[in-house]
Structure formats: structure tokens, C-alpha cells
Amino acid sequence: MSADPLHDPPLRIAEIFGPTIQGEGALIGVPTVFVRTGGCDYRCVWCDSMHAVDSAYRHDWAPMTPGAVFAEIERLAPHPLMVTLSGGNPAIQDLGPLIALGQARGYRFGLETQGSVARDWFAALDLLTLSPKPPSSGMETDWAVLAECIAAAKSARVVLKIVVFDEADYLYAQDVARRHPAVPMFLQPGNHTPPPPEPSASDETAVVDHDGLNERMLWLIDRALGDHWYAATILPQLHVTLWGNKRGV
Ligand code: SF4
């Protein structure tokens, strides 16, 4: 744990918002505060969080000490809850001091990352969600590093979550499941109409193709059940169903 979290090196923070509910994966529906860190080592073609990948897209990221980040979490949610660390790729920064600070006050921490950087503080998490990116993202998976991420979590709970746009993505998800059969797998239909990244674009006017999403969800269910892939959990993005592409909810 940090000796002085108020004066630790600052973190690049794109946004902190909530409490709201977790919209996807193993904690779907669970009340949470989101901390989106700034910066990512990937550039997925369908990224829905470019404002947290590149600061040029939306606004300047705030440099905040772990103590300042936790003070904002406590201000938003004065009673302990699950904090979701997301990005960008939150694993490219040292979030260990923030996690230790919050856990000492009863807060729990889940982290979402593509699994391209392994950190020893993964072991302190209450949930590690690894979302390796399928072929439609345009990114390549480093299988050795993904395995290192799972190993780094030690006894912490780990799940895999894969966004599926098409058949190639589905086959990729099956490959991941074969490589890591002991890790629970969540499948999620991809959103072809994510929020536009341009600074001038309004979140509220980013129209979601709900029919297309439903169609992809039904296809994904049929595909997995047709393969007798009963170990997979198939979920839509609940927040997109409820709020479309609006941010900060
Ligand atoms: Fe966006 Fe996530 Fe891909 Fe980074 S890894 S570019 S945050 S979708």
C-alpha cells in the first residue's frame, strides 16, 4: 500500500461518474462508480471509449493523485460499493495505491482490461475482467501476456468477456475458451453504432441501432447453443439498452 496516497504520482483520469449500474459482464446490474483512466495501448476500430483512449477527442484528462480519485469516489458514493476501473486500458497505470486505499475503507474494485499488460496488483482486485479483442477490432492478441494476466490475478476472481460482431469473432472467442477453459466466459454482441469520438458530437444524438443489436444478440445465442457451448454466458449491454450511447450513466 502507498505510504502517502495523497502525494503519490498522479493518475491520468478521463472521467469519474456514478453511482450507476454495471451494464455488462459478470457484475451486470450491480451498483458501481466508474473510474475511466486515460490512455490505451490499443486502437480498436470500433472503440466506444475514444475519449478515454486519446485526450484529443474530448477534453483534457485530469491528473489526480490516488487520494484525490478516492475522495471523488467517496463524494459520489458515500457508502462502500463496487468501483469499476476502466479506460482506456487501466492496466497501463499503477492503480495499486488507489485499490489499497479504497479497500481499507470497505470499497471493492473490479478492473476491465484487454489483457495486454499484466500487473502484480491484479491479485488485490475483487474482480478482473479480461476482454481480449477479437479480429474485428483490428488488434492482435498476445496470448502469452493474456495468460500472464490470468496468472497475476492469483486467487482473485477472473472472467473473460468477448465482444462478438461476426463469425470470425465468434471463432476467436471459442479459441480463447479452449485456451482458458477454467475461466468463466461472457459473450456480448458488438455495437456497430458506438458514441462518435469527435469533440463536437453530442452523446444524446448518438443513435443506437437497437434492431441491429438485437439481431446480433439472437444470432449469437443461436450460434452458441447450436454448438452446445453451455459454459458461455451471453449478455447484451444493459446500459445501451436503457440509455443508448449517453455517457456518464
Ligand atoms: Fe478502446 Fe478498449 Fe480497444 Fe482501448 S482496448 S481502443 S479502450 S476498445
Short mmCIF file of N, CA and C in Angstrom, two decimals, residues 96-209:
data_model
loop_
_atom_site.label_atom_id
_atom_site.label_comp_id
_atom_site.label_asym_id
_atom_site.label_seq_id
_atom_site.Cartn_x
_atom_site.Cartn_y
_atom_site.Cartn_z
N GLY A 96 -2.52 0.24 -8.01
CA GLY A 96 -2.40 -0.46 -6.73
C GLY A 96 -2.67 0.43 -5.52
N PRO A 97 -2.08 1.65 -5.46
CA PRO A 97 -2.34 2.51 -4.30
C PRO A 97 -3.81 2.91 -4.16
N LEU A 98 -4.48 3.18 -5.27
CA LEU A 98 -5.91 3.53 -5.22
C LEU A 98 -6.74 2.36 -4.69
N ILE A 99 -6.45 1.16 -5.18
CA ILE A 99 -7.19 -0.03 -4.75
C ILE A 99 -6.99 -0.26 -3.25
N ALA A 100 -5.74 -0.15 -2.80
CA ALA A 100 -5.46 -0.37 -1.37
C ALA A 100 -6.17 0.67 -0.51
N LEU A 101 -6.15 1.91 -0.97
CA LEU A 101 -6.80 2.99 -0.22
C LEU A 101 -8.30 2.75 -0.10
N GLY A 102 -8.94 2.39 -1.21
CA GLY A 102 -10.39 2.17 -1.19
C GLY A 102 -10.78 0.93 -0.42
N GLN A 103 -10.01 -0.14 -0.58
CA GLN A 103 -10.36 -1.38 0.14
C GLN A 103 -10.24 -1.19 1.64
N ALA A 104 -9.31 -0.34 2.08
CA ALA A 104 -9.17 -0.07 3.52
C ALA A 104 -10.43 0.61 4.06
N ARG A 105 -11.21 1.23 3.17
CA ARG A 105 -12.46 1.90 3.57
C ARG A 105 -13.69 1.06 3.21
N GLY A 106 -13.48 -0.18 2.79
CA GLY A 106 -14.60 -1.09 2.55
C GLY A 106 -15.10 -1.13 1.11
N TYR A 107 -14.51 -0.36 0.22
CA TYR A 107 -14.91 -0.37 -1.19
C TYR A 107 -14.28 -1.59 -1.88
N ARG A 108 -14.95 -2.08 -2.92
CA ARG A 108 -14.42 -3.20 -3.69
C ARG A 108 -14.07 -2.70 -5.09
N PHE A 109 -13.19 -3.42 -5.76
CA PHE A 109 -12.69 -2.93 -7.05
C PHE A 109 -12.72 -4.02 -8.12
N GLY A 110 -13.35 -3.67 -9.24
CA GLY A 110 -13.29 -4.50 -10.42
C GLY A 110 -12.52 -3.76 -11.50
N LEU A 111 -11.78 -4.46 -12.32
CA LEU A 111 -10.98 -3.82 -13.36
C LEU A 111 -11.28 -4.49 -14.69
N GLU A 112 -11.43 -3.66 -15.73
CA GLU A 112 -11.67 -4.16 -17.08
C GLU A 112 -10.50 -3.78 -17.98
N THR A 113 -9.90 -4.78 -18.57
CA THR A 113 -8.73 -4.52 -19.43
C THR A 113 -8.68 -5.58 -20.51
N GLN A 114 -8.03 -5.25 -21.63
CA GLN A 114 -7.94 -6.20 -22.73
C GLN A 114 -6.93 -7.31 -22.48
N GLY A 115 -6.13 -7.20 -21.42
CA GLY A 115 -5.18 -8.25 -21.12
C GLY A 115 -3.89 -8.14 -21.88
N SER A 116 -3.48 -6.92 -22.17
CA SER A 116 -2.22 -6.69 -22.90
C SER A 116 -1.08 -6.29 -21.98
N VAL A 117 -1.37 -6.03 -20.70
CA VAL A 117 -0.36 -5.66 -19.71
C VAL A 117 -0.71 -6.36 -18.40
N ALA A 118 0.21 -7.15 -17.87
CA ALA A 118 -0.03 -7.85 -16.60
C ALA A 118 0.56 -7.05 -15.45
N ARG A 119 -0.18 -6.91 -14.36
CA ARG A 119 0.30 -6.14 -13.21
C ARG A 119 0.15 -6.98 -11.95
N ASP A 120 1.12 -6.86 -11.01
CA ASP A 120 1.03 -7.70 -9.81
C ASP A 120 -0.16 -7.31 -8.94
N TRP A 121 -0.63 -6.04 -9.04
CA TRP A 121 -1.77 -5.64 -8.22
C TRP A 121 -3.10 -6.19 -8.71
N PHE A 122 -3.10 -6.94 -9.81
CA PHE A 122 -4.34 -7.65 -10.21
C PHE A 122 -4.79 -8.58 -9.07
N ALA A 123 -3.83 -9.09 -8.31
CA ALA A 123 -4.16 -10.04 -7.23
C ALA A 123 -4.99 -9.38 -6.13
N ALA A 124 -4.94 -8.06 -6.03
CA ALA A 124 -5.71 -7.36 -4.99
C ALA A 124 -7.15 -7.08 -5.42
N LEU A 125 -7.48 -7.32 -6.68
CA LEU A 125 -8.81 -6.96 -7.19
C LEU A 125 -9.89 -7.90 -6.66
N ASP A 126 -11.11 -7.39 -6.61
CA ASP A 126 -12.25 -8.24 -6.28
C ASP A 126 -12.76 -8.94 -7.54
N LEU A 127 -12.53 -8.33 -8.70
CA LEU A 127 -12.85 -8.99 -9.97
C LEU A 127 -11.94 -8.42 -11.06
N LEU A 128 -11.33 -9.32 -11.81
CA LEU A 128 -10.57 -8.93 -13.00
C LEU A 128 -11.34 -9.41 -14.23
N THR A 129 -11.78 -8.47 -15.06
CA THR A 129 -12.46 -8.82 -16.30
C THR A 129 -11.49 -8.61 -17.44
N LEU A 130 -11.14 -9.69 -18.11
CA LEU A 130 -10.22 -9.61 -19.25
C LEU A 130 -11.04 -9.66 -20.54
N SER A 131 -10.88 -8.63 -21.36
CA SER A 131 -11.63 -8.54 -22.62
C SER A 131 -10.67 -8.52 -23.79
N PRO A 132 -10.06 -9.68 -24.11
CA PRO A 132 -9.19 -9.70 -25.29
C PRO A 132 -10.02 -9.35 -26.53
N LYS A 133 -9.39 -8.63 -27.44
CA LYS A 133 -10.13 -8.06 -28.56
C LYS A 133 -10.11 -8.99 -29.77
N PRO A 134 -11.29 -9.26 -30.35
CA PRO A 134 -11.41 -10.21 -31.47
C PRO A 134 -10.93 -9.60 -32.78
N PRO A 135 -10.90 -10.39 -33.85
CA PRO A 135 -10.35 -9.90 -35.12
C PRO A 135 -10.99 -8.61 -35.63
N SER A 136 -12.31 -8.42 -35.41
CA SER A 136 -12.97 -7.23 -35.97
C SER A 136 -12.41 -5.94 -35.37
N SER A 137 -11.69 -6.03 -34.26
CA SER A 137 -11.12 -4.82 -33.63
C SER A 137 -9.92 -4.31 -34.42
N GLY A 138 -9.30 -5.21 -35.22
CA GLY A 138 -8.07 -4.84 -35.92
C GLY A 138 -6.83 -5.03 -35.06
N MET A 139 -6.99 -5.54 -33.84
CA MET A 139 -5.85 -5.73 -32.93
C MET A 139 -5.44 -7.21 -32.90
N GLU A 140 -4.20 -7.45 -32.49
CA GLU A 140 -3.68 -8.81 -32.37
C GLU A 140 -3.56 -9.15 -30.89
N THR A 141 -3.94 -10.33 -30.52
CA THR A 141 -3.81 -10.75 -29.12
C THR A 141 -2.44 -11.36 -28.88
N ASP A 142 -1.78 -10.92 -27.81
CA ASP A 142 -0.55 -11.56 -27.36
C ASP A 142 -0.97 -12.62 -26.34
N TRP A 143 -1.01 -13.86 -26.79
CA TRP A 143 -1.55 -14.94 -25.96
C TRP A 143 -0.74 -15.14 -24.68
N ALA A 144 0.59 -14.95 -24.79
CA ALA A 144 1.43 -15.15 -23.61
C ALA A 144 1.11 -14.11 -22.54
N VAL A 145 0.89 -12.86 -22.96
CA VAL A 145 0.58 -11.81 -21.98
C VAL A 145 -0.81 -12.02 -21.38
N LEU A 146 -1.75 -12.47 -22.20
CA LEU A 146 -3.09 -12.75 -21.66
C LEU A 146 -2.99 -13.82 -20.56
N ALA A 147 -2.20 -14.84 -20.79
CA ALA A 147 -2.00 -15.89 -19.77
C ALA A 147 -1.31 -15.31 -18.54
N GLU A 148 -0.38 -14.38 -18.76
CA GLU A 148 0.29 -13.72 -17.62
C GLU A 148 -0.71 -12.93 -16.77
N CYS A 149 -1.66 -12.30 -17.42
CA CYS A 149 -2.68 -11.53 -16.68
C CYS A 149 -3.49 -12.46 -15.79
N ILE A 150 -3.88 -13.61 -16.33
CA ILE A 150 -4.67 -14.57 -15.54
C ILE A 150 -3.83 -15.07 -14.36
N ALA A 151 -2.57 -15.35 -14.62
CA ALA A 151 -1.69 -15.83 -13.54
C ALA A 151 -1.46 -14.75 -12.49
N ALA A 152 -1.36 -13.49 -12.93
CA ALA A 152 -1.09 -12.39 -11.99
C ALA A 152 -2.23 -12.19 -11.01
N ALA A 153 -3.45 -12.58 -11.41
CA ALA A 153 -4.61 -12.39 -10.53
C ALA A 153 -4.56 -13.34 -9.33
N LYS A 154 -3.76 -14.40 -9.44
CA LYS A 154 -3.65 -15.39 -8.36
C LYS A 154 -5.03 -15.87 -7.93
N SER A 155 -5.43 -15.62 -6.66
CA SER A 155 -6.72 -16.16 -6.23
C SER A 155 -7.87 -15.18 -6.44
N ALA A 156 -7.60 -14.03 -7.03
CA ALA A 156 -8.69 -13.08 -7.32
C ALA A 156 -9.61 -13.67 -8.39
N ARG A 157 -10.88 -13.29 -8.35
CA ARG A 157 -11.84 -13.78 -9.33
C ARG A 157 -11.52 -13.20 -10.71
N VAL A 158 -11.49 -14.04 -11.72
CA VAL A 158 -11.19 -13.61 -13.10
C VAL A 158 -12.29 -14.10 -14.03
N VAL A 159 -12.73 -13.25 -14.94
CA VAL A 159 -13.64 -13.69 -16.00
C VAL A 159 -13.12 -13.15 -17.33
N LEU A 160 -13.55 -13.79 -18.40
CA LEU A 160 -13.27 -13.33 -19.76
C LEU A 160 -14.55 -12.76 -20.36
N LYS A 161 -14.42 -11.68 -21.10
CA LYS A 161 -15.59 -11.09 -21.75
C LYS A 161 -15.19 -10.72 -23.17
N ILE A 162 -15.91 -11.27 -24.13
CA ILE A 162 -15.53 -11.02 -25.52
C ILE A 162 -16.70 -10.44 -26.31
N VAL A 163 -16.41 -9.34 -26.97
CA VAL A 163 -17.38 -8.69 -27.85
C VAL A 163 -17.35 -9.42 -29.20
N VAL A 164 -18.54 -9.79 -29.67
CA VAL A 164 -18.62 -10.56 -30.91
C VAL A 164 -19.45 -9.79 -31.94
N PHE A 165 -18.81 -9.47 -33.06
CA PHE A 165 -19.50 -8.81 -34.16
C PHE A 165 -19.89 -9.78 -35.26
N ASP A 166 -19.06 -10.82 -35.45
CA ASP A 166 -19.27 -11.67 -36.63
C ASP A 166 -18.71 -13.08 -36.38
N GLU A 167 -18.75 -13.89 -37.40
CA GLU A 167 -18.33 -15.29 -37.27
C GLU A 167 -16.85 -15.41 -36.85
N ALA A 168 -16.01 -14.56 -37.43
CA ALA A 168 -14.58 -14.63 -37.07
C ALA A 168 -14.38 -14.31 -35.58
N ASP A 169 -15.13 -13.35 -35.08
CA ASP A 169 -15.04 -13.02 -33.65
C ASP A 169 -15.54 -14.19 -32.79
N TYR A 170 -16.60 -14.82 -33.25
CA TYR A 170 -17.16 -15.96 -32.50
C TYR A 170 -16.13 -17.10 -32.42
N LEU A 171 -15.48 -17.39 -33.54
CA LEU A 171 -14.47 -18.45 -33.55
C LEU A 171 -13.28 -18.07 -32.65
N TYR A 172 -12.95 -16.78 -32.64
CA TYR A 172 -11.89 -16.29 -31.75
C TYR A 172 -12.28 -16.53 -30.29
N ALA A 173 -13.54 -16.23 -29.94
CA ALA A 173 -14.00 -16.45 -28.56
C ALA A 173 -13.89 -17.92 -28.18
N GLN A 174 -14.21 -18.78 -29.12
CA GLN A 174 -14.08 -20.22 -28.84
C GLN A 174 -12.62 -20.60 -28.62
N ASP A 175 -11.74 -19.98 -29.39
CA ASP A 175 -10.30 -20.24 -29.23
C ASP A 175 -9.84 -19.81 -27.84
N VAL A 176 -10.29 -18.61 -27.40
CA VAL A 176 -9.92 -18.12 -26.06
C VAL A 176 -10.43 -19.11 -25.00
N ALA A 177 -11.66 -19.57 -25.17
CA ALA A 177 -12.26 -20.50 -24.19
C ALA A 177 -11.48 -21.81 -24.15
N ARG A 178 -11.01 -22.26 -25.31
CA ARG A 178 -10.21 -23.51 -25.34
C ARG A 178 -8.88 -23.31 -24.61
N ARG A 179 -8.29 -22.12 -24.75
CA ARG A 179 -7.01 -21.84 -24.11
C ARG A 179 -7.16 -21.69 -22.60
N HIS A 180 -8.34 -21.19 -22.16
CA HIS A 180 -8.54 -20.92 -20.73
C HIS A 180 -9.89 -21.48 -20.28
N PRO A 181 -10.00 -22.82 -20.30
CA PRO A 181 -11.31 -23.43 -20.03
C PRO A 181 -11.81 -23.21 -18.60
N ALA A 182 -10.92 -22.90 -17.67
CA ALA A 182 -11.35 -22.74 -16.27
C ALA A 182 -11.87 -21.34 -15.97
N VAL A 183 -11.71 -20.43 -16.92
CA VAL A 183 -12.11 -19.04 -16.67
C VAL A 183 -13.51 -18.81 -17.27
N PRO A 184 -14.47 -18.36 -16.45
CA PRO A 184 -15.83 -18.13 -16.98
C PRO A 184 -15.81 -17.17 -18.15
N MET A 185 -16.65 -17.47 -19.16
CA MET A 185 -16.66 -16.69 -20.40
C MET A 185 -18.00 -15.97 -20.58
N PHE A 186 -17.93 -14.67 -20.83
CA PHE A 186 -19.11 -13.87 -21.14
C PHE A 186 -18.99 -13.39 -22.58
N LEU A 187 -20.06 -13.59 -23.34
CA LEU A 187 -20.10 -13.12 -24.72
C LEU A 187 -21.08 -11.96 -24.82
N GLN A 188 -20.74 -11.01 -25.67
CA GLN A 188 -21.54 -9.78 -25.77
C GLN A 188 -21.62 -9.34 -27.23
N PRO A 189 -22.82 -9.14 -27.76
CA PRO A 189 -22.88 -8.69 -29.16
C PRO A 189 -22.28 -7.31 -29.31
N GLY A 190 -21.52 -7.10 -30.37
CA GLY A 190 -20.87 -5.81 -30.61
C GLY A 190 -21.85 -4.74 -31.04
N ASN A 191 -21.54 -3.50 -30.67
CA ASN A 191 -22.37 -2.35 -31.01
C ASN A 191 -21.75 -1.63 -32.22
N HIS A 192 -22.42 -1.71 -33.36
CA HIS A 192 -21.90 -1.08 -34.58
C HIS A 192 -22.07 0.42 -34.57
N THR A 193 -22.83 0.94 -33.61
CA THR A 193 -23.09 2.39 -33.58
C THR A 193 -22.67 2.96 -32.23
N PRO A 194 -21.36 2.85 -31.87
CA PRO A 194 -20.89 3.39 -30.60
C PRO A 194 -20.91 4.91 -30.63
N PRO A 195 -20.73 5.56 -29.47
CA PRO A 195 -20.71 7.02 -29.44
C PRO A 195 -19.61 7.55 -30.36
N PRO A 196 -19.91 8.59 -31.16
CA PRO A 196 -18.86 9.16 -32.00
C PRO A 196 -17.80 9.84 -31.15
N PRO A 197 -16.54 9.75 -31.54
CA PRO A 197 -15.48 10.27 -30.70
C PRO A 197 -15.22 11.76 -30.86
N GLU A 198 -15.78 12.39 -31.90
CA GLU A 198 -15.43 13.77 -32.17
C GLU A 198 -15.86 14.68 -31.03
N PRO A 199 -15.04 15.68 -30.69
CA PRO A 199 -15.36 16.56 -29.57
C PRO A 199 -16.69 17.27 -29.72
N SER A 200 -17.12 17.53 -30.96
CA SER A 200 -18.34 18.30 -31.17
C SER A 200 -19.59 17.45 -31.11
N ALA A 201 -19.43 16.15 -31.13
CA ALA A 201 -20.60 15.28 -31.20
C ALA A 201 -21.32 15.23 -29.85
N SER A 202 -22.63 15.25 -29.90
CA SER A 202 -23.42 15.17 -28.68
C SER A 202 -23.70 13.70 -28.36
N ASP A 203 -23.50 13.32 -27.10
CA ASP A 203 -23.77 11.94 -26.70
C ASP A 203 -25.22 11.57 -26.95
N GLU A 204 -26.11 12.51 -26.66
CA GLU A 204 -27.54 12.21 -26.74
C GLU A 204 -28.00 11.95 -28.18
N THR A 205 -27.25 12.54 -29.15
CA THR A 205 -27.68 12.36 -30.53
C THR A 205 -27.04 11.13 -31.17
N ALA A 206 -26.23 10.41 -30.42
CA ALA A 206 -25.62 9.20 -30.96
C ALA A 206 -26.66 8.09 -30.92
N VAL A 207 -27.29 7.85 -32.07
CA VAL A 207 -28.42 6.92 -32.11
C VAL A 207 -27.91 5.48 -32.18
N VAL A 208 -28.48 4.64 -31.32
CA VAL A 208 -28.09 3.24 -31.29
C VAL A 208 -28.99 2.44 -32.23
N ASP A 209 -28.41 1.52 -32.96
CA ASP A 209 -29.17 0.63 -33.82
C ASP A 209 -29.65 -0.55 -32.97
#
